[in-house]
Short mmCIF file of C-alpha atoms in Angstrom, two decimals:
data_model
loop_
_atom_site.label_atom_id
_atom_site.label_comp_id
_atom_site.label_asym_id
_atom_site.label_seq_id
_atom_site.Cartn_x
_atom_site.Cartn_y
_atom_site.Cartn_z
CA MET A 1 4.34 20.34 -15.75
CA ASP A 2 7.90 21.18 -16.75
CA LEU A 3 9.98 18.02 -16.44
CA HIS A 4 13.11 20.13 -16.65
CA ASN A 5 12.25 21.86 -13.37
CA GLN A 6 15.41 21.23 -11.35
CA TYR A 7 13.39 20.17 -8.31
CA ILE A 8 10.83 17.88 -9.94
CA PHE A 9 12.47 14.62 -8.91
CA GLU A 10 13.00 15.77 -5.33
CA GLY A 11 10.78 14.45 -2.61
CA SER A 12 10.40 12.83 0.76
CA PHE A 13 9.92 9.07 0.89
CA GLY A 14 8.79 6.75 3.67
CA LEU A 15 7.68 3.13 4.06
CA GLU A 16 5.56 1.26 6.56
CA ARG A 17 6.07 -2.49 6.15
CA GLU A 18 3.88 -4.99 7.96
CA THR A 19 4.87 -8.62 8.50
CA ILE A 20 3.81 -11.36 10.88
CA ARG A 21 6.18 -12.69 13.52
CA ALA A 22 6.16 -16.43 12.95
CA THR A 23 7.50 -19.49 14.72
CA SER A 24 9.97 -21.89 13.16
CA ASP A 25 7.13 -24.24 12.15
CA GLY A 26 5.18 -21.56 10.29
CA ARG A 27 2.59 -20.44 12.84
CA LEU A 28 1.71 -17.15 14.47
CA ALA A 29 4.11 -16.19 17.23
CA LYS A 30 2.16 -15.85 20.49
CA THR A 31 4.78 -13.90 22.40
CA PRO A 32 4.25 -10.23 23.29
CA HIS A 33 5.55 -7.56 20.95
CA PRO A 34 9.29 -7.36 21.80
CA PHE A 35 10.03 -3.85 20.48
CA SER A 36 7.95 -1.70 22.83
CA ASP A 37 10.47 1.13 23.18
CA ASN A 38 11.31 1.55 19.49
CA LYS A 39 9.08 4.03 17.64
CA TYR A 40 10.24 2.59 14.31
CA MET A 41 9.02 -0.91 15.24
CA SER A 42 5.35 -0.88 16.09
CA ARG A 43 2.55 -3.35 15.48
CA ASP A 44 -0.61 -3.02 13.49
CA PHE A 45 -3.78 -5.00 14.21
CA CYS A 46 -2.47 -7.91 16.24
CA GLU A 47 0.32 -8.42 18.73
CA SER A 48 2.32 -10.59 16.30
CA GLN A 49 2.04 -8.17 13.35
CA LEU A 50 5.25 -6.15 13.26
CA GLU A 51 5.25 -2.83 11.43
CA LEU A 52 8.60 -1.32 10.49
CA ILE A 53 8.31 2.44 10.01
CA THR A 54 11.16 4.20 8.27
CA PRO A 55 11.91 7.85 8.89
CA ALA A 56 11.23 10.23 6.01
CA CYS A 57 14.13 9.99 3.55
CA GLU A 58 15.28 12.30 0.75
CA THR A 59 16.00 9.50 -1.73
CA ILE A 60 14.71 6.01 -2.44
CA GLU A 61 18.24 4.66 -1.97
CA SER A 62 18.39 6.07 1.56
CA LEU A 63 14.87 4.78 2.16
CA MET A 64 15.94 1.23 1.31
CA THR A 65 19.01 1.64 3.54
CA ALA A 66 16.76 2.67 6.44
CA LEU A 67 14.43 -0.28 5.82
CA ARG A 68 17.38 -2.68 5.66
CA TYR A 69 18.70 -1.39 8.98
CA LEU A 70 15.32 -1.86 10.70
CA ASP A 71 14.87 -5.28 9.10
CA ASN A 72 18.29 -6.45 10.31
CA GLU A 73 17.66 -5.12 13.80
CA ALA A 74 14.27 -6.82 14.02
CA ARG A 75 15.61 -10.14 12.75
CA SER A 76 18.54 -10.14 15.19
CA ILE A 77 16.19 -9.67 18.15
CA LEU A 78 13.69 -12.25 16.90
CA LYS A 79 16.43 -14.80 16.26
CA GLU A 80 17.07 -14.97 19.99
CA LYS A 81 13.43 -15.99 20.44
CA ASP A 82 13.51 -18.51 17.57
CA GLU A 83 11.05 -16.32 15.68
CA TYR A 84 11.09 -15.09 12.09
CA LEU A 85 9.57 -12.45 9.85
CA TRP A 86 6.90 -13.88 7.56
CA LEU A 87 7.70 -12.01 4.35
CA ASN A 88 4.30 -12.40 2.69
CA SER A 89 1.02 -10.51 2.62
CA ASN A 90 -0.84 -13.74 3.38
CA PRO A 91 -0.33 -14.90 6.99
CA PRO A 92 1.15 -18.18 8.23
CA HIS A 93 -0.97 -21.07 9.48
CA ILE A 94 -3.72 -20.13 11.94
CA ASP A 95 -4.76 -22.93 14.29
CA SER A 96 -7.71 -20.92 15.56
CA GLU A 97 -8.95 -17.34 15.37
CA ASN A 98 -8.44 -17.32 19.16
CA ASP A 99 -4.69 -17.40 18.46
CA ILE A 100 -4.90 -13.95 16.87
CA VAL A 101 -4.18 -11.66 19.82
CA ILE A 102 -5.23 -8.04 19.32
CA ALA A 103 -2.33 -5.59 19.78
CA ASP A 104 -2.07 -4.80 23.47
CA PHE A 105 -1.82 -1.02 23.52
CA ASN A 106 -2.28 0.47 26.97
CA GLY A 107 -1.82 3.68 28.94
CA ASN A 108 -2.43 6.78 26.85
CA GLN A 109 -2.71 4.53 23.78
CA ALA A 110 -5.45 2.29 25.22
CA ASP A 111 -7.93 3.70 22.70
CA LYS A 112 -5.93 1.97 19.94
CA LYS A 113 -6.75 -1.42 21.45
CA GLU A 114 -10.43 -0.53 21.81
CA TYR A 115 -10.47 0.51 18.16
CA ARG A 116 -8.96 -2.82 17.10
CA ILE A 117 -11.55 -4.70 19.14
CA LYS A 118 -14.23 -2.87 17.18
CA LEU A 119 -12.53 -3.77 13.89
CA ALA A 120 -12.40 -7.43 14.92
CA SER A 121 -16.14 -7.41 15.64
CA ARG A 122 -16.92 -5.84 12.27
CA TYR A 123 -14.52 -7.68 9.96
CA GLY A 124 -13.27 -10.69 11.90
CA LYS A 125 -9.66 -11.11 12.96
CA ARG A 126 -8.54 -13.02 9.90
CA LEU A 127 -9.07 -10.16 7.46
CA MET A 128 -6.95 -7.89 9.64
CA LEU A 129 -3.99 -10.29 9.38
CA TYR A 130 -3.25 -9.34 5.77
CA SER A 131 0.08 -7.51 5.71
CA GLY A 132 1.08 -4.86 3.23
CA ILE A 133 3.45 -2.01 2.51
CA HIS A 134 2.42 1.64 2.58
CA PHE A 135 4.48 4.10 0.54
CA ASN A 136 4.47 7.70 1.74
CA PHE A 137 5.47 10.49 -0.62
CA SER A 138 5.62 14.25 -0.70
CA PHE A 139 7.15 16.67 -3.18
CA SER A 140 9.92 18.88 -1.84
CA ASP A 141 9.05 22.34 -0.56
CA ARG A 142 11.37 23.78 -3.18
CA PHE A 143 9.41 22.07 -5.93
CA ILE A 144 6.05 23.23 -4.53
CA GLU A 145 7.31 26.80 -4.33
CA SER A 146 8.75 26.65 -7.84
CA ILE A 147 5.36 25.76 -9.40
CA PHE A 148 3.20 27.91 -7.08
CA ASP A 149 0.88 30.00 -9.27
CA GLY A 150 0.59 32.90 -6.82
CA LYS A 151 -3.13 32.41 -6.25
CA GLY A 152 -4.04 32.23 -2.56
CA SER A 153 -1.43 30.85 -0.15
CA VAL A 154 1.27 28.27 -0.78
CA ASN A 155 -0.45 25.92 1.69
CA GLU A 156 -3.76 26.19 -0.18
CA PHE A 157 -1.95 25.49 -3.44
CA LYS A 158 -0.19 22.50 -1.88
CA ASN A 159 -3.46 21.07 -0.52
CA ALA A 160 -5.09 21.40 -3.93
CA LEU A 161 -2.13 19.75 -5.65
CA TYR A 162 -2.22 16.67 -3.41
CA PHE A 163 -6.00 16.53 -3.54
CA ARG A 164 -5.97 16.40 -7.34
CA LEU A 165 -3.18 13.83 -7.22
CA SER A 166 -5.16 11.64 -4.80
CA LYS A 167 -7.99 11.38 -7.33
CA GLN A 168 -5.59 10.31 -10.06
CA VAL A 169 -3.94 7.74 -7.78
CA PHE A 170 -7.33 6.28 -6.89
CA ARG A 171 -8.40 6.20 -10.53
CA TYR A 172 -5.22 4.48 -11.73
CA SER A 173 -4.26 2.42 -8.67
CA TRP A 174 -5.06 -0.70 -10.71
CA LEU A 175 -1.80 -0.33 -12.67
CA ILE A 176 0.34 -0.55 -9.53
CA VAL A 177 -1.66 -3.57 -8.36
CA LEU A 178 -1.25 -5.30 -11.72
CA LEU A 179 2.52 -4.72 -11.71
CA SER A 180 3.28 -5.46 -8.05
CA SER A 181 0.86 -8.18 -6.83
CA SER A 182 2.87 -11.03 -5.34
CA SER A 183 0.71 -13.14 -3.01
CA PRO A 184 -1.35 -15.64 -5.02
CA VAL A 185 -0.83 -18.64 -2.71
CA TYR A 186 -1.99 -18.87 0.89
CA ASP A 187 -2.52 -21.32 3.74
CA LEU A 188 -6.11 -22.58 3.75
CA SER A 189 -6.40 -21.86 7.47
CA LEU A 190 -6.95 -18.26 6.37
CA ASP A 191 -10.42 -19.36 5.24
CA ALA A 192 -11.55 -21.10 8.44
CA ASP A 193 -10.44 -22.98 11.55
CA GLY A 194 -9.45 -26.59 10.97
CA LEU A 195 -8.19 -26.14 7.41
CA SER A 196 -4.61 -26.46 6.20
CA GLY A 197 -2.68 -26.88 2.99
CA ASP A 198 -2.08 -24.69 -0.04
CA GLY A 199 -4.81 -22.39 -1.30
CA PHE A 200 -5.31 -20.42 -4.51
CA ASP A 201 -8.51 -18.55 -5.34
CA GLY A 202 -7.62 -16.94 -8.65
CA TYR A 203 -6.13 -13.76 -7.21
CA ALA A 204 -2.56 -12.54 -7.52
CA SER A 205 -3.15 -10.43 -4.42
CA LYS A 206 -5.81 -11.56 -1.98
CA ARG A 207 -5.67 -8.37 0.08
CA ASN A 208 -6.38 -6.25 -3.01
CA GLY A 209 -9.02 -8.60 -4.39
CA GLU A 210 -12.77 -8.88 -3.91
CA ASN A 211 -12.47 -10.49 -0.46
CA GLY A 212 -9.55 -8.41 0.71
CA TYR A 213 -9.09 -5.20 2.67
CA TRP A 214 -12.31 -3.32 1.86
CA ASN A 215 -15.11 -1.71 3.83
CA LYS A 216 -18.46 -3.47 4.19
CA PHE A 217 -19.91 -0.84 1.86
CA ILE A 218 -18.60 1.21 -1.06
CA PRO A 219 -17.72 4.66 0.34
CA ILE A 220 -18.59 7.38 -2.17
CA LEU A 221 -16.82 10.59 -1.25
CA ASP A 222 -17.27 14.20 -2.30
CA TYR A 223 -14.19 15.19 -4.31
CA SER A 224 -15.34 18.77 -4.99
CA ASP A 225 -12.56 20.07 -2.73
CA LEU A 226 -10.61 19.02 0.35
CA ARG A 227 -13.15 20.31 2.87
CA SER A 228 -16.05 18.61 1.08
CA TYR A 229 -13.99 15.43 0.94
CA ILE A 230 -13.39 15.47 4.68
CA LYS A 231 -17.03 16.33 5.36
CA SER A 232 -18.15 13.26 3.36
CA ILE A 233 -15.79 11.03 5.39
CA ASN A 234 -17.18 12.47 8.63
CA HIS A 235 -20.70 11.70 7.40
CA TYR A 236 -19.86 7.98 7.33
CA ILE A 237 -18.38 8.23 10.83
CA GLU A 238 -21.44 10.03 12.19
CA ASN A 239 -23.89 7.48 10.77
CA GLY A 240 -21.85 4.53 12.10
CA ASN A 241 -20.51 3.13 8.83
CA LEU A 242 -16.97 3.97 9.96
CA PHE A 243 -15.47 4.01 13.44
CA SER A 244 -12.96 6.64 12.32
CA SER A 245 -11.29 7.99 9.18
CA GLY A 246 -8.59 5.34 9.69
CA GLU A 247 -11.15 2.67 8.79
CA LEU A 248 -11.55 4.06 5.27
CA TYR A 249 -9.97 1.24 3.29
CA LEU A 250 -9.17 2.84 -0.06
CA PRO A 251 -5.95 2.57 -2.11
CA MET A 252 -4.64 5.94 -0.97
CA ARG A 253 -4.91 8.43 1.88
CA LEU A 254 -4.07 12.07 2.32
CA LYS A 255 -2.07 12.49 5.52
CA PRO A 256 -1.35 15.57 7.63
CA SER A 257 1.77 16.10 9.67
CA GLY A 258 1.45 15.00 13.28
CA ASN A 259 -1.79 13.42 14.47
CA ASN A 260 -3.57 11.58 11.67
CA SER A 261 -7.14 12.86 11.80
CA THR A 262 -9.56 14.77 9.63
CA GLU A 263 -9.34 17.65 12.09
CA SER A 264 -5.57 17.79 11.69
CA LEU A 265 -5.93 17.59 7.91
CA ILE A 266 -8.14 20.69 7.95
CA GLU A 267 -6.00 22.56 10.46
CA ASN A 268 -2.50 21.66 9.23
CA GLY A 269 -3.13 20.76 5.60
CA VAL A 270 -1.83 17.84 3.56
CA ASN A 271 1.72 16.77 4.32
CA HIS A 272 1.99 13.72 2.09
CA ILE A 273 0.07 11.08 0.17
CA GLU A 274 0.04 7.44 1.27
CA LEU A 275 -0.26 4.60 -1.25
CA ARG A 276 -1.56 1.44 0.42
CA MET A 277 -1.78 -1.22 -2.29
CA PHE A 278 1.63 -2.90 -2.18
CA ASP A 279 1.97 -6.57 -1.31
CA VAL A 280 4.86 -7.81 0.78
CA ASN A 281 6.88 -9.50 -1.95
CA PRO A 282 8.53 -12.77 -0.81
CA LEU A 283 10.91 -12.56 -3.78
CA ALA A 284 12.44 -9.34 -2.42
CA PRO A 285 14.75 -9.62 0.62
CA LEU A 286 13.12 -6.52 2.14
CA GLY A 287 9.61 -7.22 0.86
CA ILE A 288 9.77 -4.72 -2.00
CA PHE A 289 12.15 -3.95 -4.84
CA LYS A 290 13.58 -0.45 -5.20
CA GLU A 291 12.83 -0.54 -8.94
CA ASP A 292 9.12 -0.60 -8.11
CA LEU A 293 9.46 2.33 -5.72
CA TYR A 294 11.24 4.32 -8.40
CA PHE A 295 8.46 3.49 -10.83
CA VAL A 296 5.80 4.66 -8.41
CA HIS A 297 7.69 7.91 -7.91
CA TYR A 298 7.76 8.47 -11.67
CA PHE A 299 4.11 7.45 -11.91
CA LEU A 300 3.13 10.05 -9.30
CA ILE A 301 4.97 12.75 -11.24
CA TYR A 302 3.18 11.62 -14.40
CA LEU A 303 -0.23 11.61 -12.70
CA THR A 304 0.33 15.10 -11.32
CA GLN A 305 0.34 16.62 -14.79
CA LEU A 306 -2.87 14.91 -15.96
CA PRO A 307 -5.89 17.22 -16.28
CA ASP A 308 -8.26 17.41 -13.33
CA PHE A 309 -11.64 15.70 -13.58
CA VAL A 310 -14.94 15.36 -11.75
CA PHE A 311 -14.73 12.16 -9.69
CA THR A 312 -18.34 11.03 -9.96
CA ARG A 313 -19.96 8.11 -8.16
CA GLU A 314 -19.69 6.08 -11.35
CA LEU A 315 -15.97 6.77 -11.70
CA GLN A 316 -15.31 5.94 -8.04
CA GLU A 317 -17.18 2.64 -8.34
CA ALA A 318 -15.28 1.86 -11.55
CA ALA A 319 -11.96 2.66 -9.85
CA ILE A 320 -12.68 0.14 -7.09
CA GLU A 321 -13.81 -2.49 -9.61
CA ASN A 322 -10.67 -1.94 -11.70
CA HIS A 323 -8.47 -2.19 -8.60
CA LYS A 324 -10.05 -5.53 -7.66
CA ASN A 325 -9.86 -6.80 -11.25
CA ALA A 326 -6.16 -5.95 -11.44
CA ALA A 327 -5.57 -8.13 -8.36
CA LYS A 328 -6.57 -11.24 -10.32
CA TYR A 329 -3.99 -13.75 -11.45
CA ASP A 330 -5.00 -14.40 -15.06
CA ILE A 331 -4.05 -11.25 -16.93
CA ASP A 332 -5.47 -12.56 -20.20
CA SER A 333 -9.03 -12.56 -18.83
CA MET A 334 -8.56 -9.36 -16.83
CA THR A 335 -10.40 -6.22 -17.87
CA ILE A 336 -10.04 -2.55 -16.99
CA ASN A 337 -13.06 -0.38 -17.81
CA GLY A 338 -14.26 -3.20 -20.02
CA TYR A 339 -11.06 -3.36 -22.09
CA PRO A 340 -8.29 -5.99 -21.96
CA ALA A 341 -6.00 -5.16 -19.03
CA LYS A 342 -2.88 -5.68 -21.12
CA ASP A 343 -3.99 -2.99 -23.56
CA ALA A 344 -4.96 -0.60 -20.77
CA ALA A 345 -1.65 -1.08 -18.96
CA ASN A 346 0.50 -0.79 -22.08
CA GLY A 347 -1.41 2.33 -23.11
CA LEU A 348 -0.57 4.04 -19.81
CA LEU A 349 3.04 2.87 -19.89
CA ASP A 350 3.44 4.06 -23.48
CA ASP A 351 2.08 7.46 -22.49
CA MET A 352 4.56 7.59 -19.63
CA THR A 353 7.35 6.69 -22.05
CA GLU A 354 6.44 9.60 -24.27
CA TYR A 355 6.17 11.95 -21.29
CA PHE A 356 9.60 11.00 -19.90
CA ASN A 357 11.23 10.70 -23.31
CA ASP A 358 14.24 12.85 -22.36
CA PHE A 359 15.09 10.82 -19.23
CA PRO A 360 16.83 7.50 -20.07
CA ARG A 361 16.83 6.22 -16.48
CA VAL A 362 13.05 6.62 -16.31
CA ILE A 363 12.53 4.98 -19.69
CA LYS A 364 14.66 2.02 -18.56
CA ASN A 365 12.46 1.58 -15.51
CA ILE A 366 9.27 1.78 -17.56
CA GLU A 367 10.66 -0.87 -19.94
CA PHE A 368 11.28 -3.10 -16.91
CA GLN A 369 7.61 -2.74 -15.98
CA LYS A 370 6.47 -3.43 -19.54
CA LYS A 371 8.35 -6.73 -19.59
CA LYS A 372 6.29 -7.94 -16.65
CA ILE A 373 3.37 -7.90 -19.06
CA SER A 374 4.91 -8.74 -22.43
CA GLU A 375 7.13 -11.55 -21.11
CA ASN A 376 4.76 -12.81 -18.39
CA LYS A 377 7.20 -11.76 -15.68
CA ARG A 378 4.76 -10.45 -13.09
CA TYR A 379 5.85 -11.30 -9.56
CA CYS A 380 2.70 -13.30 -8.91
CA VAL A 381 3.60 -15.74 -11.69
CA LYS A 382 7.02 -16.38 -10.16
CA VAL A 383 5.58 -16.68 -6.65
CA TYR A 384 2.88 -19.12 -7.76
CA ALA A 385 5.45 -21.33 -9.50
CA LYS A 386 7.61 -21.43 -6.38
CA PHE A 387 4.95 -21.68 -3.65
CA ASN A 388 1.87 -23.46 -5.03
CA LYS A 389 2.89 -26.94 -3.87
CA ASN A 390 4.22 -26.15 -0.40
CA PHE A 391 3.42 -22.62 0.69
CA THR A 392 4.29 -23.00 4.36
CA GLN A 393 7.62 -24.80 3.89
CA GLU A 394 8.77 -22.42 1.16
CA MET A 395 7.91 -19.46 3.38
CA ILE A 396 9.76 -21.01 6.33
CA ASN A 397 12.82 -21.41 4.09
CA ILE A 398 12.66 -17.73 3.13
CA ALA A 399 12.00 -16.62 6.70
CA ARG A 400 15.08 -18.48 7.90
#
């Protein structure tokens, strides 16, 4: 791919940030969702889990501005109720699983509540309390048209481009997890009723780790082409392994415009790719640093030019294992495909450096990521040092 294409750095960017509404003493807020009329302030699994949804933005700077506006608006409304945003992927103290109230969708959205009731029965409510950040990205239409090879239609070309990219994202999602994990400490009530105090189970990101946000089975999908991919998802729905395609808990998703369904994906094609592995970072005032979003943008461009490959069962299983391994805290004992994680990460980052050699701003960002490894500056290390002796109180301080 020609990096000097004038449109290559163009795109559309969006964020969905989940956080828990918490009380001043560090517990789940039990009040109803107070933003019912605002389409940019929804909730995810439970009534107290606020999801801020930015509009699609043309730059990462404007994306962060939009997120800041929504964050300020949410905080100002919650302040009147003596409630706060819990800026962490791990939830506040849970007195009892009965305190986790499933999001009360009704009317023409009543099916959303029924779906969440099914999820609770399959996974338990606690698992669904993990909060994260989803990053949505699409290349600009001008860029797509500028690289279109003239074979078939532009839409078919676009679908194929995102489909190939989705495989690369899945295969290398471990690098983003390694560089962005930021939730190593948690309240022990996450494990069971009646527990409290600070917990640490060896993971830098619990939601990305072995006991995090995963299906009860390992879904092996057919990556021959987009239609085969969708057909393999529908197979799991038909045999009862999945309630819907939305229950497919993998690091990325291909999303259509409008209604998010496999039918819409076939009919309307791929609109954007969604990356789902980001922790809510308590060190960042908005839960994520813009430097990491820039890096992911560059990483997606880099992945797009890698050669296509056959995504076999073995490679899919290895991708999931690598993703979970990268969520561990101790990088020195971490392995990726059987090799030391440090070597694997530096190898990818070095290759990116060579690829973006003519772009100083990109190189500077890659160097920032490298220092997380070489100087032990991963976010999880800083968070552990700050939170490991009083998770709840430190989080209350940040929330306030």
